[in-house]
Coordinates of C-alpha atoms in Angstrom, one line a residue:
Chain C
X12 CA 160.9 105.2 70.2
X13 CA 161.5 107.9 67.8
X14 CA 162.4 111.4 68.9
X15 CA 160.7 114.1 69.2
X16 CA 157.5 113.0 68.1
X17 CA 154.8 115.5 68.4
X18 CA 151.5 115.3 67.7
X19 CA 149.4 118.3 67.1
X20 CA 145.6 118.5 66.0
X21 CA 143.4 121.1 65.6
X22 CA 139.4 120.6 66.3
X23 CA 136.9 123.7 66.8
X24 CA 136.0 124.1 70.8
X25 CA 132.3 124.2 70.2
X26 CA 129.6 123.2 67.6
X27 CA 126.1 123.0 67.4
X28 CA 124.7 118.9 67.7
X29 CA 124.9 117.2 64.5
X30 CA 127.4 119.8 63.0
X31 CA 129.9 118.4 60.3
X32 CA 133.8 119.6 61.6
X33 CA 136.8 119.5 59.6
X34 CA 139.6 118.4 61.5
X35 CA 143.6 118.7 61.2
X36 CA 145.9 116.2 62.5
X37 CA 150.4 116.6 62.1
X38 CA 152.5 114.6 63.8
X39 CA 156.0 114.4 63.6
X40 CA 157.7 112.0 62.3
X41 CA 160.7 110.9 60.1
X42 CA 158.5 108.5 58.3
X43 CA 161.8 106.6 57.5
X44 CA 160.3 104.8 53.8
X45 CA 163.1 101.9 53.8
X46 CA 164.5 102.9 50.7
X47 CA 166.8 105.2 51.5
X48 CA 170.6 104.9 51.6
X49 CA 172.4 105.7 54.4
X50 CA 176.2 107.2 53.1
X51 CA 177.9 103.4 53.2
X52 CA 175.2 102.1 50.9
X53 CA 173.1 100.1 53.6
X54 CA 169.5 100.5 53.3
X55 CA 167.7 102.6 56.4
X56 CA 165.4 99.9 57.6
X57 CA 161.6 101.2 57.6
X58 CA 160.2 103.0 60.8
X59 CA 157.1 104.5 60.0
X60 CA 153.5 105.4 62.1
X61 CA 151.7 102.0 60.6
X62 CA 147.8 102.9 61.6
X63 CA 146.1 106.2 62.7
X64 CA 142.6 106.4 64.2
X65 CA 140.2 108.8 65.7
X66 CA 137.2 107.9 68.1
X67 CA 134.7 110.4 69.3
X68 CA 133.4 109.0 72.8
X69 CA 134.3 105.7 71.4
X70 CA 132.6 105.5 68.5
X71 CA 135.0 105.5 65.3
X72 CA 135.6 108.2 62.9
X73 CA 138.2 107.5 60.7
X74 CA 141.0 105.0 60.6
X75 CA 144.3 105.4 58.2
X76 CA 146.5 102.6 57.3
X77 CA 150.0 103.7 56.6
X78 CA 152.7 102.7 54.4
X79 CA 156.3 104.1 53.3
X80 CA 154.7 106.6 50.7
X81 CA 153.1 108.6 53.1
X82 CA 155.5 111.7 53.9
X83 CA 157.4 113.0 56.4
X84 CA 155.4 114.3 59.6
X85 CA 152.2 112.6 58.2
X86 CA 149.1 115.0 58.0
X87 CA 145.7 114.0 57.8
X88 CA 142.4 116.4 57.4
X89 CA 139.2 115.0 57.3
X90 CA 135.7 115.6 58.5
X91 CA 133.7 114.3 61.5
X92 CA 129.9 114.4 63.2
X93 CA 129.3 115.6 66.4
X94 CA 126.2 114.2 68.0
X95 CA 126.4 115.5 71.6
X96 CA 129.7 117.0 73.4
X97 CA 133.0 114.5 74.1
X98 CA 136.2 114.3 73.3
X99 CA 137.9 113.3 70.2
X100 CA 140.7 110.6 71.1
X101 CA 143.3 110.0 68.4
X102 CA 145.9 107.7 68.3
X103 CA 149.1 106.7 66.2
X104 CA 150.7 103.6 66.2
X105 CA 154.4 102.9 65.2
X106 CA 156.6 100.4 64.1
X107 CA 158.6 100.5 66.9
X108 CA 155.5 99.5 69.1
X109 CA 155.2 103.1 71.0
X110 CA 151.8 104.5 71.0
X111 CA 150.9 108.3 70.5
X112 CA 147.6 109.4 71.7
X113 CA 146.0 113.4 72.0
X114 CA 142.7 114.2 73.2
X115 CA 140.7 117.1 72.0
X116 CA 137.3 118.0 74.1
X117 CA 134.6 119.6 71.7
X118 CA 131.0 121.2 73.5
X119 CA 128.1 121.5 72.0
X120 CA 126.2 124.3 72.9
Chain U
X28 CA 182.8 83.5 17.0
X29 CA 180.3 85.6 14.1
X30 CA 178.0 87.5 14.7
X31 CA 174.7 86.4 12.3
X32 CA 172.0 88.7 11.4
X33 CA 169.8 86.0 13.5
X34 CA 172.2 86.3 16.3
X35 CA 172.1 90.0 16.3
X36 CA 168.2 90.2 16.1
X37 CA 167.6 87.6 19.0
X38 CA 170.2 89.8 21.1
X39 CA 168.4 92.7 20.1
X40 CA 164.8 91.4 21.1
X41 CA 166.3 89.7 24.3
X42 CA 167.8 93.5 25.3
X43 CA 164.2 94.8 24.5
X44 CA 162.1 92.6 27.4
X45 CA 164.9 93.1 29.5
X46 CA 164.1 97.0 29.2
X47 CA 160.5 96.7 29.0
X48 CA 160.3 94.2 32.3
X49 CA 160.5 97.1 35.2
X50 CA 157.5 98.7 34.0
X51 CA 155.1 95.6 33.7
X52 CA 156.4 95.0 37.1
X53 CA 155.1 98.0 38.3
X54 CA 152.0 97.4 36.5
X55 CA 151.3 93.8 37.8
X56 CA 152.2 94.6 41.6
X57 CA 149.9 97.2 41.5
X58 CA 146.9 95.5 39.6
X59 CA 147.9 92.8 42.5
X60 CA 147.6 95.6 45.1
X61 CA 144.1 96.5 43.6
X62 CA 142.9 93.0 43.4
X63 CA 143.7 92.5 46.9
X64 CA 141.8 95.5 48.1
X65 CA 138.7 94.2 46.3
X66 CA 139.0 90.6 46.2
X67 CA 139.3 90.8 42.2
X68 CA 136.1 92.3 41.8
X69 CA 135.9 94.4 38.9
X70 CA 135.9 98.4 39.2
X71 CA 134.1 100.9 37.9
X72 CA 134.5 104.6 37.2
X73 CA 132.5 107.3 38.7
X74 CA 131.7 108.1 42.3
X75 CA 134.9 109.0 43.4
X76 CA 137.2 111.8 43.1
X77 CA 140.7 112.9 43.6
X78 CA 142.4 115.4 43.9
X79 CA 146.3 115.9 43.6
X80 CA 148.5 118.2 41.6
X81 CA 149.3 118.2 37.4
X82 CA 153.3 119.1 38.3
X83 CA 154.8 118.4 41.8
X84 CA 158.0 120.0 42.3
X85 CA 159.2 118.3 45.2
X86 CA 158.0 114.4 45.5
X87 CA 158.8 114.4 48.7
X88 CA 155.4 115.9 49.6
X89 CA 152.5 115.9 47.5
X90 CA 149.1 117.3 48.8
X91 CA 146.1 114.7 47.6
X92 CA 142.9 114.7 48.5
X93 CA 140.1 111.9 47.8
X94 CA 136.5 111.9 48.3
X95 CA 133.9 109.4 47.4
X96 CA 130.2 109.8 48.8
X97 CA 128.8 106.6 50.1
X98 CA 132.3 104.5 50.1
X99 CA 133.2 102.5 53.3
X100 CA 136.8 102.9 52.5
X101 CA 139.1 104.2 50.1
X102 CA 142.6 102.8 49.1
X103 CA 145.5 105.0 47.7
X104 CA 148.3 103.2 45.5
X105 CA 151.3 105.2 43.5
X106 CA 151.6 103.1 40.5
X107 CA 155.6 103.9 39.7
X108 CA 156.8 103.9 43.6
X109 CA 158.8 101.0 44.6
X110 CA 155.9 99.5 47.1
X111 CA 152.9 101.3 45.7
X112 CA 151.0 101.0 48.6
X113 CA 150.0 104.3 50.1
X114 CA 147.3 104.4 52.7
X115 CA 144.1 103.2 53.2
X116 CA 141.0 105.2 54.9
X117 CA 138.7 103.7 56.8
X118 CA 135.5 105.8 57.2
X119 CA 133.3 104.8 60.3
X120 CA 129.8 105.8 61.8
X121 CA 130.9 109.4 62.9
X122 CA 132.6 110.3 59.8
X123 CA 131.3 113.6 58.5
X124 CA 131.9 112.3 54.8
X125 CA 133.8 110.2 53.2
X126 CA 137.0 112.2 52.3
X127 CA 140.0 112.9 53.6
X128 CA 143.5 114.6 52.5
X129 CA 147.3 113.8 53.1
X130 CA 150.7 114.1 51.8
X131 CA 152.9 111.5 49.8
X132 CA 155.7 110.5 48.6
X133 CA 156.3 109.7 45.2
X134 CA 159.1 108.4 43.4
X135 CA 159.1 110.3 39.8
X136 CA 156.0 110.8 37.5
X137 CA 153.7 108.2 37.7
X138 CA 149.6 107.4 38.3
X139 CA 148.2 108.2 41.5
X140 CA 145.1 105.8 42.0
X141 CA 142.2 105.3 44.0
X142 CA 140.0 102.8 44.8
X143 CA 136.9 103.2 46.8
X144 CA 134.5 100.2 48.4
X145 CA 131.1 101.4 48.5
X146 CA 128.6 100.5 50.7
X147 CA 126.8 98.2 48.5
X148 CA 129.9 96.1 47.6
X149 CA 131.1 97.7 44.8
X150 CA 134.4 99.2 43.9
X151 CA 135.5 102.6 41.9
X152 CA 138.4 103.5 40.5
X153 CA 139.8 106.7 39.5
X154 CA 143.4 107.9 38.8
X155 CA 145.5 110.7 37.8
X156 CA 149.1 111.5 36.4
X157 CA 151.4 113.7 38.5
X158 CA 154.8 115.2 37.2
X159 CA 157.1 114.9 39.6
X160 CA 160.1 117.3 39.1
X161 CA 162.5 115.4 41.8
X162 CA 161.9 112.3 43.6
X163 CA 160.7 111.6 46.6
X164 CA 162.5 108.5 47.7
X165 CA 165.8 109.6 48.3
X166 CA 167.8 106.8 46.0

């Protein structure tokens, strides 16, 4: 598992039902692209986040596939509908097999 | 051995492919990576829009941003990267619309393009150049 992976996401704490939200995900992550050089010459192998998805109450939202050209501590912003109140579940995959998931809880009121 | 003018010129044309053969394979594997995103469907423009900066001074993080109403999902490919593949969004049911923004990497100034299924099937295409003032791929 990489170090230090952190992910961090930012979604409003309330809406009103039906509302459009724009939300900001960062994780980090050295996004290592498999072409770099390490200093005797060897190539890094690649060790990147592969797929990124959110749900909201299980129902998809958005899902990201990733390659090496995607940079360093991969940041995504998109928008999303809230029908009723839930939680936002979003999850990164990487290379290495670990999983990172964050939950973010959203009320409509 | 001498050296004809007929030698000369065949050495000359030879050196010329040779120089010329990086950049048609860029081209192809990209029109390759295309063609397998839409199963060799042809595109059209229109319908889709993105975003990215004329002159990137570091090419280790370009913002982009793409957004196509009505598309299902949207592929991104840098043309002049080693692997062009970038990422590919997949919209579903609770999207609020069918855009989204990252940052990539790219490799030196090159094409950034898009290609967006639509609901109905079809496929759009849109690209633009970015100037990248130093690389993002870290030779």
């Amino acid at each position: 598992m990489a170090s230090g992976v952190k992910p961090r996401v930012k979604v409003p704490k309330t809406a009103s039902a039906g509302d459009v939200i724009t939300i900001k995900t960062l994780i980090s992550h050295k996004m290592e692209s498999g072409q770099r050089k390490d200093s005797d010459g060897n190539r890094i192998p690649q060790s990147i986040i592969n797929t990124f998805t959110c749900d909201f109450n299980g129902q998809n939202v958005i899902n990201v596939e990733l390659h090496g050209a995607i940079s360093t501590n991969p940041y995504f912003q998109f928008e999303a509908t809230v029908p009723e109140s839930g939680d936002f579940t979003f999850t990164w995959n990487d290379d290495d097999g670990s999983v990172y998931t964050e939950t973010k809880t959203i009320t409509v009121g | 051995m001498d050296f004809t003018r007929r030698d000369a010129l065949i050495l000359g044309a030879g050196a010329a492919t040779v120089a010329l053969l990086p950049v048609q394979a860029f081209a192809s594997v990209s029109d390759d990576a295309i063609a397998a995103f839409t199963g060799g469907a042809a595109t059209s423009e229109g319908g889709i829009e993105l975003t990215a900066p004329e002159i990137a001074e570091n090419g280790n993080t370009v913002p982009v941003a793409v957004s196509a109403p009505g598309a299902v999902s949207i592929m991104l490919l840098a043309a002049g990267n080693p692997n062009p593949d970038v990422c590919t969004f997949n919209f579903g049911p609770l999207s609020g619309s069918q855009s989204a923004s990252t940052r990539i990497r790219l490799a030196g100034t090159q094409d950034v393009v898009a290609v967006a299924k639509m609901a109905d099937g079809s496929f759009v295409q849109t690209s633009s150049v970015v100037k990248v003032t130093i690389g993002g791929c870290g030779g």
